[in-house]
mmCIF file with all atom_site columns, C-alpha atoms in Angstrom:
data_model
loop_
_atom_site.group_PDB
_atom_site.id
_atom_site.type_symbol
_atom_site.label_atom_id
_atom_site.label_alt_id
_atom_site.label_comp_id
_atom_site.label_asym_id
_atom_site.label_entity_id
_atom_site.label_seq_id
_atom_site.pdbx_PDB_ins_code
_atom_site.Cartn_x
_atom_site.Cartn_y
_atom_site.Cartn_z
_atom_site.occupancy
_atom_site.B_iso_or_equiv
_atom_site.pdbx_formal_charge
_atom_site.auth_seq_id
_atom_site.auth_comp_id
_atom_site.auth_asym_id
_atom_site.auth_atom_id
_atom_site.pdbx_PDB_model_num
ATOM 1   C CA . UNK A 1 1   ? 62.692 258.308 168.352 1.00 56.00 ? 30  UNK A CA 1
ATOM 2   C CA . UNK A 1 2   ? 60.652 258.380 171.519 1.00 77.00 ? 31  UNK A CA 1
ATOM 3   C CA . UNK A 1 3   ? 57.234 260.709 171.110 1.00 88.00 ? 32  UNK A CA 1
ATOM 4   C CA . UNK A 1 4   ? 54.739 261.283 173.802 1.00 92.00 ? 33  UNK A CA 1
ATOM 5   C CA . UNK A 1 5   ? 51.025 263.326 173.146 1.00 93.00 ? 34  UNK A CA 1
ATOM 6   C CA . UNK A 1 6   ? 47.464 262.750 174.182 1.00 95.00 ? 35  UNK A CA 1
ATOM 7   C CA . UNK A 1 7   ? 44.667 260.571 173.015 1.00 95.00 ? 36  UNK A CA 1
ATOM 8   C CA . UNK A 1 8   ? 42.364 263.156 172.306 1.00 93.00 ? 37  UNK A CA 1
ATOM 9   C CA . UNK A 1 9   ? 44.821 264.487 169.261 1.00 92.00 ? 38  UNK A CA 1
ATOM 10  C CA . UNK A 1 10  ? 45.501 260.944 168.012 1.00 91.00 ? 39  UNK A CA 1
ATOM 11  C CA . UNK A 1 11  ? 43.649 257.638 168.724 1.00 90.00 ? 40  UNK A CA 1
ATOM 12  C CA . UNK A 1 12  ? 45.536 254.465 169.761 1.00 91.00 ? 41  UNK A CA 1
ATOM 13  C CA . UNK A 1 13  ? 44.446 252.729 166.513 1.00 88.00 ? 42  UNK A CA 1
ATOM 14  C CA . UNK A 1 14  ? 46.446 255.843 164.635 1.00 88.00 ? 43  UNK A CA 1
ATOM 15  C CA . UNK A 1 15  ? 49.462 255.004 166.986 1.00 89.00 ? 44  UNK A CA 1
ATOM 16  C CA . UNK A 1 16  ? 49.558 251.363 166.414 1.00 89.00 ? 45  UNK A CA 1
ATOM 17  C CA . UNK A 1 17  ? 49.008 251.426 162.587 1.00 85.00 ? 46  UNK A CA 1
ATOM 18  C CA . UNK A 1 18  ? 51.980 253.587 162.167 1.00 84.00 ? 47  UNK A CA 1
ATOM 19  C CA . UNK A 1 19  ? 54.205 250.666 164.087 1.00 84.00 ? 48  UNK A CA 1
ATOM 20  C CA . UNK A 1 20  ? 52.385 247.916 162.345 1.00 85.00 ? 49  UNK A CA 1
ATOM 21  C CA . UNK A 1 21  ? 53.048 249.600 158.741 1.00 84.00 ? 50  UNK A CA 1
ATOM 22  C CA . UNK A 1 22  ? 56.874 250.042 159.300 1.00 86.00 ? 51  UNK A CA 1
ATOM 23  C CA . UNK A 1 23  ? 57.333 246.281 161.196 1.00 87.00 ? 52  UNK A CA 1
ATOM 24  C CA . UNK A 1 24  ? 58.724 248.216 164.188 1.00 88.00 ? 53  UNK A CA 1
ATOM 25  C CA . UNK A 1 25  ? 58.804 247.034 167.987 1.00 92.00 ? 54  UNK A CA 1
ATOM 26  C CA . UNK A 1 26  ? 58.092 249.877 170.250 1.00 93.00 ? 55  UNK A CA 1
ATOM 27  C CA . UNK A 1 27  ? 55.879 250.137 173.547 1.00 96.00 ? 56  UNK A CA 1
ATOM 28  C CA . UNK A 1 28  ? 53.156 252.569 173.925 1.00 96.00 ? 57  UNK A CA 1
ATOM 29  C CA . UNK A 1 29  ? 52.788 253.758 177.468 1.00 97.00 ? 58  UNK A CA 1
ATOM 30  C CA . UNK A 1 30  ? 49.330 254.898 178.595 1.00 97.00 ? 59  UNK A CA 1
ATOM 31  C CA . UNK A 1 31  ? 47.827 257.000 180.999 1.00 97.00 ? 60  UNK A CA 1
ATOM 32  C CA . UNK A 1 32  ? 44.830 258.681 182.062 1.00 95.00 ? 61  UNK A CA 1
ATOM 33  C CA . UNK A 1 33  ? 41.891 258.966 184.886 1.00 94.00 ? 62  UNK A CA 1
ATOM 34  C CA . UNK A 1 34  ? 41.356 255.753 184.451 1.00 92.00 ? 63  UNK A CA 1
ATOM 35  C CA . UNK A 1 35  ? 44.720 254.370 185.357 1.00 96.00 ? 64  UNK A CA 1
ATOM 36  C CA . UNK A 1 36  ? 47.787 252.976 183.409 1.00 97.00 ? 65  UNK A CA 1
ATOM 37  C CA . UNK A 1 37  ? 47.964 250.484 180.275 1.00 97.00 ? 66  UNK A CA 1
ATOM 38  C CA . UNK A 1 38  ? 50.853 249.519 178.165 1.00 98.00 ? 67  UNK A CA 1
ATOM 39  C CA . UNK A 1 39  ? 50.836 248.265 174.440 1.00 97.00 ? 68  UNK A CA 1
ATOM 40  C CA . UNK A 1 40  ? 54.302 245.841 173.176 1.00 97.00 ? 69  UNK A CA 1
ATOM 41  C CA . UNK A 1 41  ? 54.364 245.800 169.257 1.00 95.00 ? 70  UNK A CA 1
ATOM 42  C CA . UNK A 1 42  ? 57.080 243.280 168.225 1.00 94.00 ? 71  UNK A CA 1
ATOM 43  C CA . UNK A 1 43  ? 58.416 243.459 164.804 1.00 91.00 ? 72  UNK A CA 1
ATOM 44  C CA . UNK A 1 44  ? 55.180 244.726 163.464 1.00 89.00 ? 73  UNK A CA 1
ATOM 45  C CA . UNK A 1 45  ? 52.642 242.659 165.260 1.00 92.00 ? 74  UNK A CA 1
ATOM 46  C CA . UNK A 1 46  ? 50.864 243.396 168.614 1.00 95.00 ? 75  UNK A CA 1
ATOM 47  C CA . UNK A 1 47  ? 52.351 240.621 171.200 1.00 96.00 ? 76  UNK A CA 1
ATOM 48  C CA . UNK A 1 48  ? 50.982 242.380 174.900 1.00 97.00 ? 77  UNK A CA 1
ATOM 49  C CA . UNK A 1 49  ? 48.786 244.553 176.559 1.00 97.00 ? 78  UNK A CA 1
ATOM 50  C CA . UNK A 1 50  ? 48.122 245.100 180.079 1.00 97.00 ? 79  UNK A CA 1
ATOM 51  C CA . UNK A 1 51  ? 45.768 247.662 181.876 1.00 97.00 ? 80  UNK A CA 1
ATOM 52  C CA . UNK A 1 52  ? 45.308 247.076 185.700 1.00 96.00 ? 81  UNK A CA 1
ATOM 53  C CA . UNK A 1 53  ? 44.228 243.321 186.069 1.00 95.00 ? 82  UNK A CA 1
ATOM 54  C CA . UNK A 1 54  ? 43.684 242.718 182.638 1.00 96.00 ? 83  UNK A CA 1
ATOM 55  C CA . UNK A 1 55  ? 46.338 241.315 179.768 1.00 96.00 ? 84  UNK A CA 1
ATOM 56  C CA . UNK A 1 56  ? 46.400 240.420 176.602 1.00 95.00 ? 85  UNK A CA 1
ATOM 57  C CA . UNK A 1 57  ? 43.176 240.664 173.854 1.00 93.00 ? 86  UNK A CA 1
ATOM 58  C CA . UNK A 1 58  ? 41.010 241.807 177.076 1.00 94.00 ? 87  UNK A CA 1
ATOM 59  C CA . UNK A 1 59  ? 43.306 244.603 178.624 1.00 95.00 ? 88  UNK A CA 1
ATOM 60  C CA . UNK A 1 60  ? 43.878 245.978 175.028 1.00 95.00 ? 89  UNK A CA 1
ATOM 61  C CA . UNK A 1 61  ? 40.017 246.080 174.288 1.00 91.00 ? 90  UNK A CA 1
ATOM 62  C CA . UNK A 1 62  ? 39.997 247.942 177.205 1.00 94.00 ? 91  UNK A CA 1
ATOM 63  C CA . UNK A 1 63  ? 42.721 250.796 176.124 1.00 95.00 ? 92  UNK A CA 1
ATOM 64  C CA . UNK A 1 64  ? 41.301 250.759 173.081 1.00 91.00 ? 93  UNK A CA 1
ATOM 65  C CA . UNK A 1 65  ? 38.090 252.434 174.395 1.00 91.00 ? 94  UNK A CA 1
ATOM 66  C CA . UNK A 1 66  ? 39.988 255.693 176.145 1.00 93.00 ? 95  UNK A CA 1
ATOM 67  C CA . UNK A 1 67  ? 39.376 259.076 174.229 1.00 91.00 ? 96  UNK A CA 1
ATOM 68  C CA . UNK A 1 68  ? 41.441 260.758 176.084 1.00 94.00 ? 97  UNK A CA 1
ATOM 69  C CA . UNK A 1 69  ? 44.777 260.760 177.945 1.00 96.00 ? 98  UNK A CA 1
ATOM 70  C CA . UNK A 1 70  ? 47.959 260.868 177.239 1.00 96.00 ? 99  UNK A CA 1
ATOM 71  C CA . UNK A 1 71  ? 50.808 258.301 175.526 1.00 96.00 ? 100 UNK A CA 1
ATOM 72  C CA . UNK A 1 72  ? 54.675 258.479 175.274 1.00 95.00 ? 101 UNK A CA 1
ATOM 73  C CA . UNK A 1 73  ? 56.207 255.669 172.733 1.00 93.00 ? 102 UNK A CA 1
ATOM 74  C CA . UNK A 1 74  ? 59.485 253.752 173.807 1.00 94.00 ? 103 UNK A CA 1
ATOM 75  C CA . UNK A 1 75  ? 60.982 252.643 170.491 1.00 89.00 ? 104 UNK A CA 1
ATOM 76  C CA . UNK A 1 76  ? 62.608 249.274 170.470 1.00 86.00 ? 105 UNK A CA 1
ATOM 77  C CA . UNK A 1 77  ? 61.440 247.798 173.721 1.00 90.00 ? 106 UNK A CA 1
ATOM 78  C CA . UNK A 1 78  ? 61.253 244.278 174.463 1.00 92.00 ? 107 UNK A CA 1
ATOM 79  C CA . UNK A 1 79  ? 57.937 242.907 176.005 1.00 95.00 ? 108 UNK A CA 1
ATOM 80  C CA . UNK A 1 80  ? 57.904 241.665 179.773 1.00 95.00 ? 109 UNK A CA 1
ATOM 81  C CA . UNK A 1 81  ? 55.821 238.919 178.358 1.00 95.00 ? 110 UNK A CA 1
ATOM 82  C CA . UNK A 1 82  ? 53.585 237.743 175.112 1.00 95.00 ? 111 UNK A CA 1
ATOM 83  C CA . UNK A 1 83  ? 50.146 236.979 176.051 1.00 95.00 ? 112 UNK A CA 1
ATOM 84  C CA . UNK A 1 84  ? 48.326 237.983 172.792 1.00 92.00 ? 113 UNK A CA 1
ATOM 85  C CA . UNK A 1 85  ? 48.621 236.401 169.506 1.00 85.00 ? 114 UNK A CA 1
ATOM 86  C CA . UNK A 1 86  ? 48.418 238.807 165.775 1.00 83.00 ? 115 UNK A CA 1
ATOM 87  C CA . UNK A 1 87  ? 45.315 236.677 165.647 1.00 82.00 ? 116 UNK A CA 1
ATOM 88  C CA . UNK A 1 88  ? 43.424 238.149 168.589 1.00 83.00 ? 117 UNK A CA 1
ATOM 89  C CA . UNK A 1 89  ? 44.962 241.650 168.240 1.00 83.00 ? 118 UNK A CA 1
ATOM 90  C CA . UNK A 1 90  ? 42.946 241.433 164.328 1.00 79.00 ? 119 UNK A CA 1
ATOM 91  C CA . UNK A 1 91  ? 40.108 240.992 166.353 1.00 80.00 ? 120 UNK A CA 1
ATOM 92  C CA . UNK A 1 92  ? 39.897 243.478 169.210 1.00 81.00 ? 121 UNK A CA 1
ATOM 93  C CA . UNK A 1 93  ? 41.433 246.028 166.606 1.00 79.00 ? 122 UNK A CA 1
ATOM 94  C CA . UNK A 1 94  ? 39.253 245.354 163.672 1.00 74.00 ? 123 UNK A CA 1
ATOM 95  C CA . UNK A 1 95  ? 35.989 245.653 166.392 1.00 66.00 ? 124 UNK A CA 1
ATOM 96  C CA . UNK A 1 96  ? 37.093 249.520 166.687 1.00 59.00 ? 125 UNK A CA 1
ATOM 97  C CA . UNK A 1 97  ? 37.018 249.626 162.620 1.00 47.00 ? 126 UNK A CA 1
ATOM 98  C CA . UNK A 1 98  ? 38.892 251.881 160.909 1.00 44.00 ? 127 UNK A CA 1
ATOM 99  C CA . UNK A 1 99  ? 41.662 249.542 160.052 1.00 42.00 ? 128 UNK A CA 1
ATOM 100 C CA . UNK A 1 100 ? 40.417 248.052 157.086 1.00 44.00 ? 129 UNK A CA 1
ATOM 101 C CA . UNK A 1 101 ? 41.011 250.930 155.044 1.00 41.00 ? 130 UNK A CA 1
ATOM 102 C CA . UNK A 1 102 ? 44.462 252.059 156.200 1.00 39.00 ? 131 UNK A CA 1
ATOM 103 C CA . UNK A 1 103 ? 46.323 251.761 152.656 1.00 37.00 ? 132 UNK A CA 1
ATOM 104 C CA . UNK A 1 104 ? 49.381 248.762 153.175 1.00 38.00 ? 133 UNK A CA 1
ATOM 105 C CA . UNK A 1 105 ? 48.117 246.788 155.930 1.00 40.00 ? 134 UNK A CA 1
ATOM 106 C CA . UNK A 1 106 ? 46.700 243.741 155.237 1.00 40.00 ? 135 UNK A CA 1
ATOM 107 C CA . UNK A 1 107 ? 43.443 242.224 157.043 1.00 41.00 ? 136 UNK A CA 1
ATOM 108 C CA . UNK A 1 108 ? 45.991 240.339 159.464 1.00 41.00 ? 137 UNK A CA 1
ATOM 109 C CA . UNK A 1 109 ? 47.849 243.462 160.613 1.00 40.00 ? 138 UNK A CA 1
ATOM 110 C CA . UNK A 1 110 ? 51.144 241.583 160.473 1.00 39.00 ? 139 UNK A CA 1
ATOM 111 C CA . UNK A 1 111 ? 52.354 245.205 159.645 1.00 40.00 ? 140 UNK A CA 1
ATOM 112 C CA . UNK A 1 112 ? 53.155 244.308 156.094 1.00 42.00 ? 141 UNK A CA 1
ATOM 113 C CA . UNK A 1 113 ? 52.809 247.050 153.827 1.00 40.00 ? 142 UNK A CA 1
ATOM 114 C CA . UNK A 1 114 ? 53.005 248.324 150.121 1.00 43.00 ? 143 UNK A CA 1
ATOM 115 C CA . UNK A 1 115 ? 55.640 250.686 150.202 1.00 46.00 ? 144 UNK A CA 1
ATOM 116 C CA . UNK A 1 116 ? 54.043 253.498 152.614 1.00 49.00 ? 145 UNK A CA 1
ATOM 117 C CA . UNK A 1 117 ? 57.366 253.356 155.358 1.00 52.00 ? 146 UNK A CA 1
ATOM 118 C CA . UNK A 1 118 ? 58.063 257.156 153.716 1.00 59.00 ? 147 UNK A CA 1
ATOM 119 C CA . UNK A 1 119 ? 54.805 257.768 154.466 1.00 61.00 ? 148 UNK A CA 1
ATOM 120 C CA . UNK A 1 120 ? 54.573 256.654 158.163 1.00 62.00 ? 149 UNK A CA 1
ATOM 121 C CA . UNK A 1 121 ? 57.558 258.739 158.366 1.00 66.00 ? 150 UNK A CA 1
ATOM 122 C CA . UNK A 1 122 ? 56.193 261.252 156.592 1.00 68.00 ? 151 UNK A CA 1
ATOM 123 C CA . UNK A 1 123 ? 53.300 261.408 159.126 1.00 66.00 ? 152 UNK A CA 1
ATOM 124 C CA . UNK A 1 124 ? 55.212 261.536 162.528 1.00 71.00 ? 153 UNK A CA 1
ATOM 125 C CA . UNK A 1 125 ? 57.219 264.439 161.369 1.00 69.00 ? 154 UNK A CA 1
ATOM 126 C CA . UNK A 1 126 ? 53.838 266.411 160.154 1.00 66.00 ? 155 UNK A CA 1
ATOM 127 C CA . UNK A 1 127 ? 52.095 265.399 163.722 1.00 68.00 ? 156 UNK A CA 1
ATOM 128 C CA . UNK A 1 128 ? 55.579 266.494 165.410 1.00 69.00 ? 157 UNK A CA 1
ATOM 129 C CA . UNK A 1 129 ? 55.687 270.025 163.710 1.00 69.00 ? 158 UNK A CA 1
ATOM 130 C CA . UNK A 1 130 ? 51.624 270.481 164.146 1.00 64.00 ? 159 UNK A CA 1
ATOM 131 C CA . UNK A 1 131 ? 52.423 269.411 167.773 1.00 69.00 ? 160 UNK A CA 1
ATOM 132 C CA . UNK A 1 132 ? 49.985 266.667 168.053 1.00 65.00 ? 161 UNK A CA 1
ATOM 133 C CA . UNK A 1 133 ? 52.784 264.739 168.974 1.00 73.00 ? 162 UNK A CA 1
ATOM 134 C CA . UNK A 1 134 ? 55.768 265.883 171.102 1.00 73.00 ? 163 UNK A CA 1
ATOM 135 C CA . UNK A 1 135 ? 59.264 264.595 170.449 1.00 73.00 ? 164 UNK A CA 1
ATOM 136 C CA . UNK A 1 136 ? 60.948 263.195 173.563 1.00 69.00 ? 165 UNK A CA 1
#
């Protein structure tokens, strides 16, 4: 399912937990003032980022800080390249904070989880009906 909605509704670390928890590959598509980014998630783990000149742990630090603009999700995509490993995604991720309490990740974000894929689910369709998110 491909969803698109804005930044300001739903932070990037929100977006990416809900692919790390369920071990998905997807591509998060990014846009704003400030130009274009793209996030690859492969099989639960965050494998490439690139925002203008930047890739990898720096152009996601980058996207990261944007508290606004919009995003559209394209489930299943392939990454044109992996120039981040899960170790340096933990990092730039766990410098925004937040992630340490989300309930079936571990501390490595490897997207392992304790049984919450109902609730991820759960989740998109409650952001899809309160519109936060817009099904595509």
């Amino acid at each position: 399912m491909g969803v698109k909605g804005r930044l300001a509704d739903i932070s990037l670390v929100d977006i990416i937990q809900i692919f790390l928890s369920e071990k998905r590959s997807a591509a998060l598509h990014l846009g704003s003032d400030m130009g274009f980014g793209h996030v690859y998630i492969k099989d639960g783990v965050i494998v490439h980022a690139s925002y203008r000149d930047s890739t990898g742990a720096d152009a996601l630090r980058q996207l990261m800080s944007w508290k606004d603009g919009e995003f559209e999700v394209e489930s299943d995509a392939s990454p044109p390249a992996e120039t981040m490993g899960e170790e340096e995604a933990t990092i730039v991720i766990g410098g925004v904070g937040g992630m340490e309490d989300v309930p079936g990740l571990t501390p490595g974000l490897t997207g392992e989880t304790a049984g919450h894929e109902d609730d991820s689910q759960s989740l998109i369709k409650m952001l899809l009906k309160l519109g936060v998110l817009e099904k595509i």
